[in-house]
C-alpha atoms as a printed R data frame, in Angstrom:
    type eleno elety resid chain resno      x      y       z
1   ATOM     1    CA   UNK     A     1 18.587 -0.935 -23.748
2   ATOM     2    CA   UNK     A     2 14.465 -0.877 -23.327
3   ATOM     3    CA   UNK     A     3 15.037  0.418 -19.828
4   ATOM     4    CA   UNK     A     4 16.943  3.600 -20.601
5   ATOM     5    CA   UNK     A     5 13.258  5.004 -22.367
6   ATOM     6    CA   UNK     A     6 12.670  8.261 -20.605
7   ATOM     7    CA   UNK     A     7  9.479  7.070 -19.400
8   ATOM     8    CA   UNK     A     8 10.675  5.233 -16.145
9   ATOM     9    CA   UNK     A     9  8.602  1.936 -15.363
10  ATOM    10    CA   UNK     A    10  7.378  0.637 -12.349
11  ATOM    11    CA   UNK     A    11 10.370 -1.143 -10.491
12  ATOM    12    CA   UNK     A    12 13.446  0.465 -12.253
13  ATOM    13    CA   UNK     A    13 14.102  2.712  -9.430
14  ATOM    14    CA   UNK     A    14 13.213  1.537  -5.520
15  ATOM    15    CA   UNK     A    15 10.463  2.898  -3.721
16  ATOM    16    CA   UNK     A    16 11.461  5.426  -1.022
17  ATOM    17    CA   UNK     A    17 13.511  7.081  -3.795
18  ATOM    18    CA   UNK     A    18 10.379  7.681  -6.294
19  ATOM    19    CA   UNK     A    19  8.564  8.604  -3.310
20  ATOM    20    CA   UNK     A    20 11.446 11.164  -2.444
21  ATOM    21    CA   UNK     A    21 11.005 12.684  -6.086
22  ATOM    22    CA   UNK     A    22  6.837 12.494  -6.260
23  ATOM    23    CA   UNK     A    23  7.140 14.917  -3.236
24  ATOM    24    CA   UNK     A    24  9.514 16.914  -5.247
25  ATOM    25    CA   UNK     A    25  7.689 17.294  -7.731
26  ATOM    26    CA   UNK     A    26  4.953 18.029  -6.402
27  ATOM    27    CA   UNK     A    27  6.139 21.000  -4.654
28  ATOM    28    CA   UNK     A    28  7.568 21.893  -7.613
29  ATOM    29    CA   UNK     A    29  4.581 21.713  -9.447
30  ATOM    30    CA   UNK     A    30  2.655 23.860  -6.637
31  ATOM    31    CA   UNK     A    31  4.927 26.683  -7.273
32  ATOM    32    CA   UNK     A    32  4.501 26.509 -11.093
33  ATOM    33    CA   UNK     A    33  0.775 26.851 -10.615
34  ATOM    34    CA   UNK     A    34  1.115 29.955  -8.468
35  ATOM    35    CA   UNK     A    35  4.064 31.650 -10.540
36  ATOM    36    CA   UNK     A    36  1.707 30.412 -13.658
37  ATOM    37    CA   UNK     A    37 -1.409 31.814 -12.733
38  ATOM    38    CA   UNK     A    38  0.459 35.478 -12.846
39  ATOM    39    CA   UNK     A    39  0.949 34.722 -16.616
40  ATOM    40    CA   UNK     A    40 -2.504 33.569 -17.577
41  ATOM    41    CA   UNK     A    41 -4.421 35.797 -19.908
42  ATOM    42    CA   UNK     A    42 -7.039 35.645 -22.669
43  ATOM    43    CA   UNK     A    43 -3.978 34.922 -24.714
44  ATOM    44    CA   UNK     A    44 -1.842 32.776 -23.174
45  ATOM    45    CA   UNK     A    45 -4.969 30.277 -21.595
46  ATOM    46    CA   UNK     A    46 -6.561 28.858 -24.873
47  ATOM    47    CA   UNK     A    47 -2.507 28.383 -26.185
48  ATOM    48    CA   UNK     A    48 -1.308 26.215 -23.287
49  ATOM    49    CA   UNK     A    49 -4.639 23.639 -23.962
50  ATOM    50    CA   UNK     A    50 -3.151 24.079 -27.251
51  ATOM    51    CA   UNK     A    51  0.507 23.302 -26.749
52  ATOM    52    CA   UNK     A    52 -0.504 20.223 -24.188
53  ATOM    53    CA   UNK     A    53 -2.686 18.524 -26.718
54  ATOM    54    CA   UNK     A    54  0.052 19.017 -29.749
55  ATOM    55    CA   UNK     A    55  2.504 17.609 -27.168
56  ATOM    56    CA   UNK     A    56  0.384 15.017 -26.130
57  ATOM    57    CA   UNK     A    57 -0.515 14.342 -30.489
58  ATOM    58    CA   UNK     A    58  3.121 14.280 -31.661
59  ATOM    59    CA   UNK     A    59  4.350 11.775 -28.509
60  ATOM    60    CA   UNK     A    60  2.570  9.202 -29.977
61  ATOM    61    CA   UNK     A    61  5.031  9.631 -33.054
62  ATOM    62    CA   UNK     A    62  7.988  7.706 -32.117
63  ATOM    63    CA   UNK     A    63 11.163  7.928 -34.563
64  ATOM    64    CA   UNK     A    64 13.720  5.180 -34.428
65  ATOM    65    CA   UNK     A    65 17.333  5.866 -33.304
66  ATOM    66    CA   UNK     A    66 18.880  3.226 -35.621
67  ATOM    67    CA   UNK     A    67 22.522  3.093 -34.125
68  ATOM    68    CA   UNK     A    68 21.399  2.837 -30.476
69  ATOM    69    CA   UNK     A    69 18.415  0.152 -31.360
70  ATOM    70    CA   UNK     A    70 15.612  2.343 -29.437
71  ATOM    71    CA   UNK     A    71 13.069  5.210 -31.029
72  ATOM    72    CA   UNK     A    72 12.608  8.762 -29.339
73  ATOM    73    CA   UNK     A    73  9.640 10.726 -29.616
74  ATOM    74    CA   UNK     A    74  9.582 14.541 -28.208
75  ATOM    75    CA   UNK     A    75  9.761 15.546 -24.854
76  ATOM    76    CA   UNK     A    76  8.358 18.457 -25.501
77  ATOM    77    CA   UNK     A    77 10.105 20.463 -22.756
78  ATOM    78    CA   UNK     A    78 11.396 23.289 -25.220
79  ATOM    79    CA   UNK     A    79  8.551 24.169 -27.127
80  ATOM    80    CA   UNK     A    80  6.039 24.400 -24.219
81  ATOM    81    CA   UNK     A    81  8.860 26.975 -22.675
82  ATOM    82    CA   UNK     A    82  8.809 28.938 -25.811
83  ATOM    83    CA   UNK     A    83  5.231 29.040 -26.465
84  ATOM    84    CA   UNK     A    84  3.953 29.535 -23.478
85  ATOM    85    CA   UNK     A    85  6.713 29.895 -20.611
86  ATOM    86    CA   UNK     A    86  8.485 27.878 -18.216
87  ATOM    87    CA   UNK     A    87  5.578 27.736 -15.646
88  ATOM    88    CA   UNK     A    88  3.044 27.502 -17.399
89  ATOM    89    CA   UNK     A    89  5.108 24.949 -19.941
90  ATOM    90    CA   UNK     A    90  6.110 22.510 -17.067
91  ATOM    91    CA   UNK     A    91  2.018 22.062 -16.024
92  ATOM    92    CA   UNK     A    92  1.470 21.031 -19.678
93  ATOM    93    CA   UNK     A    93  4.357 18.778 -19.971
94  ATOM    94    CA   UNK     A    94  3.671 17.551 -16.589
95  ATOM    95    CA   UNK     A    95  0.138 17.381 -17.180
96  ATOM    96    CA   UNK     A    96  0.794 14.915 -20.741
97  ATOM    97    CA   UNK     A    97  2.984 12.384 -18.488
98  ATOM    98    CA   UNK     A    98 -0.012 11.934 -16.334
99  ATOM    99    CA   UNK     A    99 -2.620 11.160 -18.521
100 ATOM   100    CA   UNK     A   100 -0.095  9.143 -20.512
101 ATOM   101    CA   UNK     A   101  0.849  7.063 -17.256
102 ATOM   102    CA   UNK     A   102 -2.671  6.652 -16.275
103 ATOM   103    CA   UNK     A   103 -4.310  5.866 -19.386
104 ATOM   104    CA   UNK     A   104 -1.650  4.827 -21.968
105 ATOM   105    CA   UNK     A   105  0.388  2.673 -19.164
106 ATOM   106    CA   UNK     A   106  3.436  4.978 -20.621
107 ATOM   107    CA   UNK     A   107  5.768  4.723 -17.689
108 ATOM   108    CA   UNK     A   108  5.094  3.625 -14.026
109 ATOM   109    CA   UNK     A   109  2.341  5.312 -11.926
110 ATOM   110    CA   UNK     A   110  4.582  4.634  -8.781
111 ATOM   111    CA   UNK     A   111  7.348  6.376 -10.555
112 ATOM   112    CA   UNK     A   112  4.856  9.762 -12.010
113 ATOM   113    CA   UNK     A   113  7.354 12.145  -9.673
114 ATOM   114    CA   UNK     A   114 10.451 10.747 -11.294
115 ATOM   115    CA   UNK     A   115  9.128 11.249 -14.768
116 ATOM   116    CA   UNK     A   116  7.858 14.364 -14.244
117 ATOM   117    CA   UNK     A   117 10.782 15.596 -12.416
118 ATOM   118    CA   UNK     A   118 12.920 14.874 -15.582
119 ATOM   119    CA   UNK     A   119 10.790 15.716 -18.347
120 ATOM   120    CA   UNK     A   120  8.495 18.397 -17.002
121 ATOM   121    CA   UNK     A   121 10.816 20.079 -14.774
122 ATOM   122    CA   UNK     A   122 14.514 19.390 -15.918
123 ATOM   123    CA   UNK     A   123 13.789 20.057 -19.337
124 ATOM   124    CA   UNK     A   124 11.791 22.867 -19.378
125 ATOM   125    CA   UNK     A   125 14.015 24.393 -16.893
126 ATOM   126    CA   UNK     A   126 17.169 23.710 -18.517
127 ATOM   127    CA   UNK     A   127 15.603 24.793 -22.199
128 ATOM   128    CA   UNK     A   128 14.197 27.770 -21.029
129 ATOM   129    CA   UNK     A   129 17.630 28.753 -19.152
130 ATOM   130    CA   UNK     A   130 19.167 28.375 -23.297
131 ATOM   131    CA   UNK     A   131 16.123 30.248 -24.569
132 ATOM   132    CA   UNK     A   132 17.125 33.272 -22.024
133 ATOM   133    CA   UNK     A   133 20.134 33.197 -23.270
134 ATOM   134    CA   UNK     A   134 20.711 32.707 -26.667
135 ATOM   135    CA   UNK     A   135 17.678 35.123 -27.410
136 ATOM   136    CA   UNK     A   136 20.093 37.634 -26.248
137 ATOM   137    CA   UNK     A   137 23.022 36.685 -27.857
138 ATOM   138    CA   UNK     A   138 21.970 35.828 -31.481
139 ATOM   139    CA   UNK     A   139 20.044 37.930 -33.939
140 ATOM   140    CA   UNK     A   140 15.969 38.592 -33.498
141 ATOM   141    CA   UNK     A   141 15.798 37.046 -37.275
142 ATOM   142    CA   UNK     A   142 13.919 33.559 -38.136
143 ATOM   143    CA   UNK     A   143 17.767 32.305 -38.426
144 ATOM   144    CA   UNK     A   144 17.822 33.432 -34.577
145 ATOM   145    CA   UNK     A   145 14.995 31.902 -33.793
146 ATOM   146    CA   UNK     A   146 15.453 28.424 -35.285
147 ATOM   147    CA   UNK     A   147 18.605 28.081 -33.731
148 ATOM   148    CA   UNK     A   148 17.679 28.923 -30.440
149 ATOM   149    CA   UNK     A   149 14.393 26.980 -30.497
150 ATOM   150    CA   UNK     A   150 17.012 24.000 -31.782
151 ATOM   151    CA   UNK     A   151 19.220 24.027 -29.377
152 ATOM   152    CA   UNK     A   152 17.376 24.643 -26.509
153 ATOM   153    CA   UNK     A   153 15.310 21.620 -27.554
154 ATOM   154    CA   UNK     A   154 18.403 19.069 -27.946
155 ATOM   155    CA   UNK     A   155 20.318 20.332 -25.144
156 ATOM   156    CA   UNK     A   156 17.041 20.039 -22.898
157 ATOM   157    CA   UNK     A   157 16.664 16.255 -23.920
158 ATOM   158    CA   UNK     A   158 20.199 15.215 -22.554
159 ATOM   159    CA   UNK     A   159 19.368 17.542 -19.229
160 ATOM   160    CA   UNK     A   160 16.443 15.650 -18.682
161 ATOM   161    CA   UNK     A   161 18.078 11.900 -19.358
162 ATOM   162    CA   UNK     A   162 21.033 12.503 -16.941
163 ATOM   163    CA   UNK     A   163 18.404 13.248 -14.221
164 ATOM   164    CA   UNK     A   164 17.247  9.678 -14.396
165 ATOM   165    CA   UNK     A   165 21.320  8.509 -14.020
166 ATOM   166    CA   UNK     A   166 21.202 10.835 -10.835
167 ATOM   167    CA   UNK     A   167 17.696  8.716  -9.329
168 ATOM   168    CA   UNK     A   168 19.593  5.402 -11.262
169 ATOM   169    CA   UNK     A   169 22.646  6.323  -8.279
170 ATOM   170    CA   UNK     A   170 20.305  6.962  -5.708
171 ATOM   171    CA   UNK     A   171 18.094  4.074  -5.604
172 ATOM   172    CA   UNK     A   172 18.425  1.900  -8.598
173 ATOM   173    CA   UNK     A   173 17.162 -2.016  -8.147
174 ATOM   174    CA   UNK     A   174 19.894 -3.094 -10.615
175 ATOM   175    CA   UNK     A   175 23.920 -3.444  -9.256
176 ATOM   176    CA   UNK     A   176 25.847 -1.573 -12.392
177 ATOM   177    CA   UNK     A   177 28.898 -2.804 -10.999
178 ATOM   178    CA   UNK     A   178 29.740  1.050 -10.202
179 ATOM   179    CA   UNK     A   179 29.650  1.646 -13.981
180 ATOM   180    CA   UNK     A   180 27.651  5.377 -13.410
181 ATOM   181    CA   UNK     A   181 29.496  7.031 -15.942
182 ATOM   182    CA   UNK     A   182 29.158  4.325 -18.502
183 ATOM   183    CA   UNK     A   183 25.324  4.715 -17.717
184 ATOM   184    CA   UNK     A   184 25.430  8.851 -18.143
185 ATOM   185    CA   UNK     A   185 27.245  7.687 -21.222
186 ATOM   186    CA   UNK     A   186 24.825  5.704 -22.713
187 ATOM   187    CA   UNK     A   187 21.712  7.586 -21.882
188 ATOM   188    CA   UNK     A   188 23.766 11.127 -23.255
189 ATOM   189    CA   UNK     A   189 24.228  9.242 -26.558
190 ATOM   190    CA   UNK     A   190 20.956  8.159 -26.981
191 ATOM   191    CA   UNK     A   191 19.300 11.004 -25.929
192 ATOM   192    CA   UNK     A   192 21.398 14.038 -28.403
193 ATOM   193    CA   UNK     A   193 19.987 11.772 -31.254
194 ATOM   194    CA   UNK     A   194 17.012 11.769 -29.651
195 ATOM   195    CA   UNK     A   195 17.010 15.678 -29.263
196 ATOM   196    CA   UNK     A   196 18.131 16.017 -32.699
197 ATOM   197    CA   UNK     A   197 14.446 14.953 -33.635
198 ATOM   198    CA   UNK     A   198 12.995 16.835 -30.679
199 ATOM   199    CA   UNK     A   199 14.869 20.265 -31.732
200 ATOM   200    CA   UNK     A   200 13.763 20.191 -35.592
201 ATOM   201    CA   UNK     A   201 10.193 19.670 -34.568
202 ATOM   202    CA   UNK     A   202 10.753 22.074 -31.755
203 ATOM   203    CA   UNK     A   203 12.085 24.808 -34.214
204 ATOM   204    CA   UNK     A   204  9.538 23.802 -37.159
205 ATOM   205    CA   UNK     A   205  6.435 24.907 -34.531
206 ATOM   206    CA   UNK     A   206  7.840 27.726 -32.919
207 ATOM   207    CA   UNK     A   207  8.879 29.268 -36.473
208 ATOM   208    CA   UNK     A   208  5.525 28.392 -37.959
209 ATOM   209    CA   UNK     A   209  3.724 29.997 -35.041
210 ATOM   210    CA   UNK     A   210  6.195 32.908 -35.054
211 ATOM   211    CA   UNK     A   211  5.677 33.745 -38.565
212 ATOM   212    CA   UNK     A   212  1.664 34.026 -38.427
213 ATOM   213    CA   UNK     A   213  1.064 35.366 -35.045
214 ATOM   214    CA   UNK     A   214  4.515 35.786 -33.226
215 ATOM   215    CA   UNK     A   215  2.747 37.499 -30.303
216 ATOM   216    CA   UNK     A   216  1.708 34.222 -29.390
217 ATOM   217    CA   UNK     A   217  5.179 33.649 -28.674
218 ATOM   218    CA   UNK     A   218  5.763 34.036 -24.761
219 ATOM   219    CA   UNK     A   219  9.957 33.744 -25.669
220 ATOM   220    CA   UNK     A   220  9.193 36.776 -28.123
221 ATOM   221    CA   UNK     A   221  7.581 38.700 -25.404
222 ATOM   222    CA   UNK     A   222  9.562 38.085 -22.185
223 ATOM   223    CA   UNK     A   223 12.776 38.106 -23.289
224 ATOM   224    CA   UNK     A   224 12.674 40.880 -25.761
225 ATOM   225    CA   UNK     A   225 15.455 43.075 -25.536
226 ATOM   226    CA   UNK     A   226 15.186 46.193 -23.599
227 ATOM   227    CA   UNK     A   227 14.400 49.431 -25.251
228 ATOM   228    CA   UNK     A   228 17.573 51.596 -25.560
229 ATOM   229    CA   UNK     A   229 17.411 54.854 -23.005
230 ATOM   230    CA   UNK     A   230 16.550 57.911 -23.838
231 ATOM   231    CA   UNK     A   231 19.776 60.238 -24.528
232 ATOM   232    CA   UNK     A   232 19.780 64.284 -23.733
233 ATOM   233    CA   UNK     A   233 21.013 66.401 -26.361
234 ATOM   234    CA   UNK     A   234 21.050 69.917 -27.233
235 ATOM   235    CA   UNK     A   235 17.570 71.552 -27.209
236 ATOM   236    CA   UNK     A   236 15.699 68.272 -25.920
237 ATOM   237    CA   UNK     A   237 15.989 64.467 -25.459
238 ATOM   238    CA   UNK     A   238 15.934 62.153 -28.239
């Protein structure tokens, strides 16, 4: 059960495979910086420092997951995406799972792409896909908020874990007897607990930040809704 931690080790999945991914995500990366850099401002610069070192802060807080026998910790996926936008929110997520690998040993350097491919790019894809839309199908009210920012988080976790069963098929070292599913299984399980942490911390930030400065925001600002057009009547338009 210590090997299904999102943070892949060195060894868990074969080499030409991680080296398949770290190419991957590099490119992916490449086109985060240039889509990214068309988002930067004086605003939105000093807040993605500040959303990569609360990510980087609250990962070393692991809570335990007592039924499965493992602890989670957030992915932080979701909230970069909210805050500051899934470009820009990838490169901080992606950014944490590199000095974590190099420095903290958390995960395998030889397997950097694979992580980063599931946490960085997975999840914040996949929770800023939710944030899209549930921003324009629920109310712009705290309530609104808190349940998008929830579960965009949650949803985002179990993304992100079933792109390590996909690498697991491709080129794991360990024969599951073709037991896949019980694998996606597992690592689904584990990982909705697991986002249930992730999306009440998620929603706790994003409604704290909201609530003092919710231009700060970048959910608030992209996706508001469009202004209704202006209607000709009698003696003008109103």
């Amino acid at each position: 059960m210590q090997t299904l931690a999102m943070h892949i080790s060195n060894g868990i999945i074969d080499g030409p495979v991680a080296a398949i991914f770290a190419a991957l995500a590099l490119a992916a990366l490449t086109v985060c910086v240039l889509r990214g850099r068309r988002d930067l401002d004086d605003r939105l610069a000093p807040m993605a420092g500040l959303v990569a070192a609360f990510i980087f802060a609250v990962q070393m807080l692991n809570f335990p997951i007592f039924t499965a026998g493992v602890s989670g910790h957030l992915l932080g996926g979701a909230l970069a995406a909210m805050l500051v936008g899934p470009w820009v929110g990838a490169l901080c997520v992606a950014v944490v799972l590199v000095v974590q690998a190099l420095i903290f040993g958390d995960g395998g350097v030889a397997m950097l792409g694979l992580n980063i491919t599931n946490m960085a790019l997975l999840g914040t894809a996949a929770a800023y896909a939710l944030i899209a839309l549930l921003l324009r199908v629920l109310p712009r009210t705290r309530a609104g908020l808190a349940v998008t920012a929830f579960v965009a988080a949650m949803l985002s976790v179990v993304v992100a874990s079933q792109g390590f069963v996909l690498q697991y098929w491709l080129g794991g070292t360990t024969d599951l007897g073709g037991n896949l599913a019980g694998l996606a299984g597992t690592m689904a399980g584990v990982h909705l607990l697991i986002g249930i942490g992730e999306g009440l911390i998620t929603a706790t930030t994003v409604l704290t930040v909201a609530k003092v400065r919710p231009d700060l925001v970048y959910a608030l600002r992209s996706l508001r809704a469009p202004a209704a057009p202006l209607v000709p009547v009698a003696g003008g338009v109103r």
